[in-house]
Coordinates of C-alpha atoms in Angstrom, one line a residue:
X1 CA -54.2 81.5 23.8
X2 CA -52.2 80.8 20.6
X3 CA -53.3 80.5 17.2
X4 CA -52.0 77.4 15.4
X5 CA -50.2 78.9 12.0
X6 CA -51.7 76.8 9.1
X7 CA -49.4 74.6 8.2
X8 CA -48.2 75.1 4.3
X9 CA -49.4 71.9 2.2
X10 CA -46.6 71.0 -0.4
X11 CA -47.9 71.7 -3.7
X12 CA -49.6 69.4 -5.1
X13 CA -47.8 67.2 -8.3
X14 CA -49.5 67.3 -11.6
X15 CA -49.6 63.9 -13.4
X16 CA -47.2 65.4 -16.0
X17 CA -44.9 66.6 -12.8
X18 CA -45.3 62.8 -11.4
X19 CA -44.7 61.2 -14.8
X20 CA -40.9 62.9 -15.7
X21 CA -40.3 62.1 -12.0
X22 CA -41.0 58.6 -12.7
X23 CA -39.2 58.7 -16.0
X24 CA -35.9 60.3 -14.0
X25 CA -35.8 63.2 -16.3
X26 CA -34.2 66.3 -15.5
X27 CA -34.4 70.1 -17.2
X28 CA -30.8 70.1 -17.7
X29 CA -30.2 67.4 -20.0
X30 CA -30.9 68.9 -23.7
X31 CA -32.2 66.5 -26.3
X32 CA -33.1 68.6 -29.0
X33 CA -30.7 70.3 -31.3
X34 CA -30.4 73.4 -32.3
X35 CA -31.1 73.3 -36.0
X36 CA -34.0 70.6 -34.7
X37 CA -35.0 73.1 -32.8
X38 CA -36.1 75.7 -35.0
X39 CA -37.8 73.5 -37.1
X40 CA -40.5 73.0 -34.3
X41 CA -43.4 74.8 -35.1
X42 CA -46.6 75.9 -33.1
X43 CA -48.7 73.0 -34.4
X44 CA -45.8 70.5 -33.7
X45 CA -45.2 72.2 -29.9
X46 CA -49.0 71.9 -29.4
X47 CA -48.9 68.1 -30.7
X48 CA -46.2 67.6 -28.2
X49 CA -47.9 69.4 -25.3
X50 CA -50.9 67.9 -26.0
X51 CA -50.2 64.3 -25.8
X52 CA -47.9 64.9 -22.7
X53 CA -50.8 66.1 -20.5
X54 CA -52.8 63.3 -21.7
X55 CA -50.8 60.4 -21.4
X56 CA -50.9 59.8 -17.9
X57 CA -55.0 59.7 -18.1
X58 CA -54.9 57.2 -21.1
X59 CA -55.3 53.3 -20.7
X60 CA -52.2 51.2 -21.6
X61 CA -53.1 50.7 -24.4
X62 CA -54.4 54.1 -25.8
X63 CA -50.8 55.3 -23.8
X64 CA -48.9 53.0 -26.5
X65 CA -51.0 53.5 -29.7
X66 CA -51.0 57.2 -28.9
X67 CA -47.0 57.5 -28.3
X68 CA -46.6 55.4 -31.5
X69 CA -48.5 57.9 -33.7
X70 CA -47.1 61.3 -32.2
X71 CA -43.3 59.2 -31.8
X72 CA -44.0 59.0 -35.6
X73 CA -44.8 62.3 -36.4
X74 CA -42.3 64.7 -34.1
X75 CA -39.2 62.1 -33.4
X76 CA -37.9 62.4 -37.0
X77 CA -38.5 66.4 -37.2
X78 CA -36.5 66.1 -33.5
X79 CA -33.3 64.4 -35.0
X80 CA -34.4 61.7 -32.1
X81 CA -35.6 58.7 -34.0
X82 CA -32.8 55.7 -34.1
X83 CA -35.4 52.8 -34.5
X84 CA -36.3 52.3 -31.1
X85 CA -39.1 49.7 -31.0
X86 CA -40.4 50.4 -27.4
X87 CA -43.3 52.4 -26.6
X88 CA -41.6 53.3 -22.9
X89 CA -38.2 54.5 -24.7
X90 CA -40.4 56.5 -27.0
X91 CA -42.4 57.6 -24.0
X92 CA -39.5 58.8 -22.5
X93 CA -37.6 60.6 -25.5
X94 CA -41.3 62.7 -26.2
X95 CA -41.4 63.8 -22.3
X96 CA -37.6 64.4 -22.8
X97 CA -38.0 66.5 -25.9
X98 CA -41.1 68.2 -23.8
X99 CA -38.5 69.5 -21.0
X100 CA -36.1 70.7 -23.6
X101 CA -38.4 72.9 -25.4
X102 CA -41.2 73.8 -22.7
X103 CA -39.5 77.1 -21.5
X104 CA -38.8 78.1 -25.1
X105 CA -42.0 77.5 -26.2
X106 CA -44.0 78.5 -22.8
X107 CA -42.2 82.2 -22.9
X108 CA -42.8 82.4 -26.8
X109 CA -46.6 82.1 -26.5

């Protein structure tokens, strides 16, 4: 008689995980200058963090109001802001930033 091996589940996605695969974003592309860079502080990284583990939980349109308040706050420190009007653009250029500075931020703490 043979024992069946358990067959290894793929780990599961988180909805952060799910969301930057949505967005196409990859950890390669850098967004975030250097000078921009070391002006992030702790409060600003948790800010960021923070609002990228939420989003995918809020409604529309707590996702839109939300992004428009933090887009407001970090974009400009991030040397990212050109006027963009959209909340998906600026959606997309917070998760961005979020890749760019994760592992510096994730190792520092």
């Amino acid at each position: 008689i043979h024992e069946r091996k358990k067959q290894r589940s793929k780990k599961k996605q988180t909805l952060v995980e799910k969301e930057i695969e949505n967005r196409d974003l990859k950890s390669d592309q850098q967004v975030v200058g250097d000078w921009e860079r070391q002006n992030v502080t702790k409060k600003d990284w948790n800010l960021l963090k923070t609002y990228v583990h939420r989003y995918p939980t809020l409604k529309p349109t707590e996702q839109d109001t939300m992004t428009r308040e933090v887009a407001e706050i970090l974009l400009p420190k991030l040397g990212l802001e050109d006027g963009t009007k959209s909340e998906d653009e600026l959606a997309t250029r917070l998760y961005a930033a979020y890749i760019d500075l994760k592992e510096e931020w994730e190792f520092q703490l």
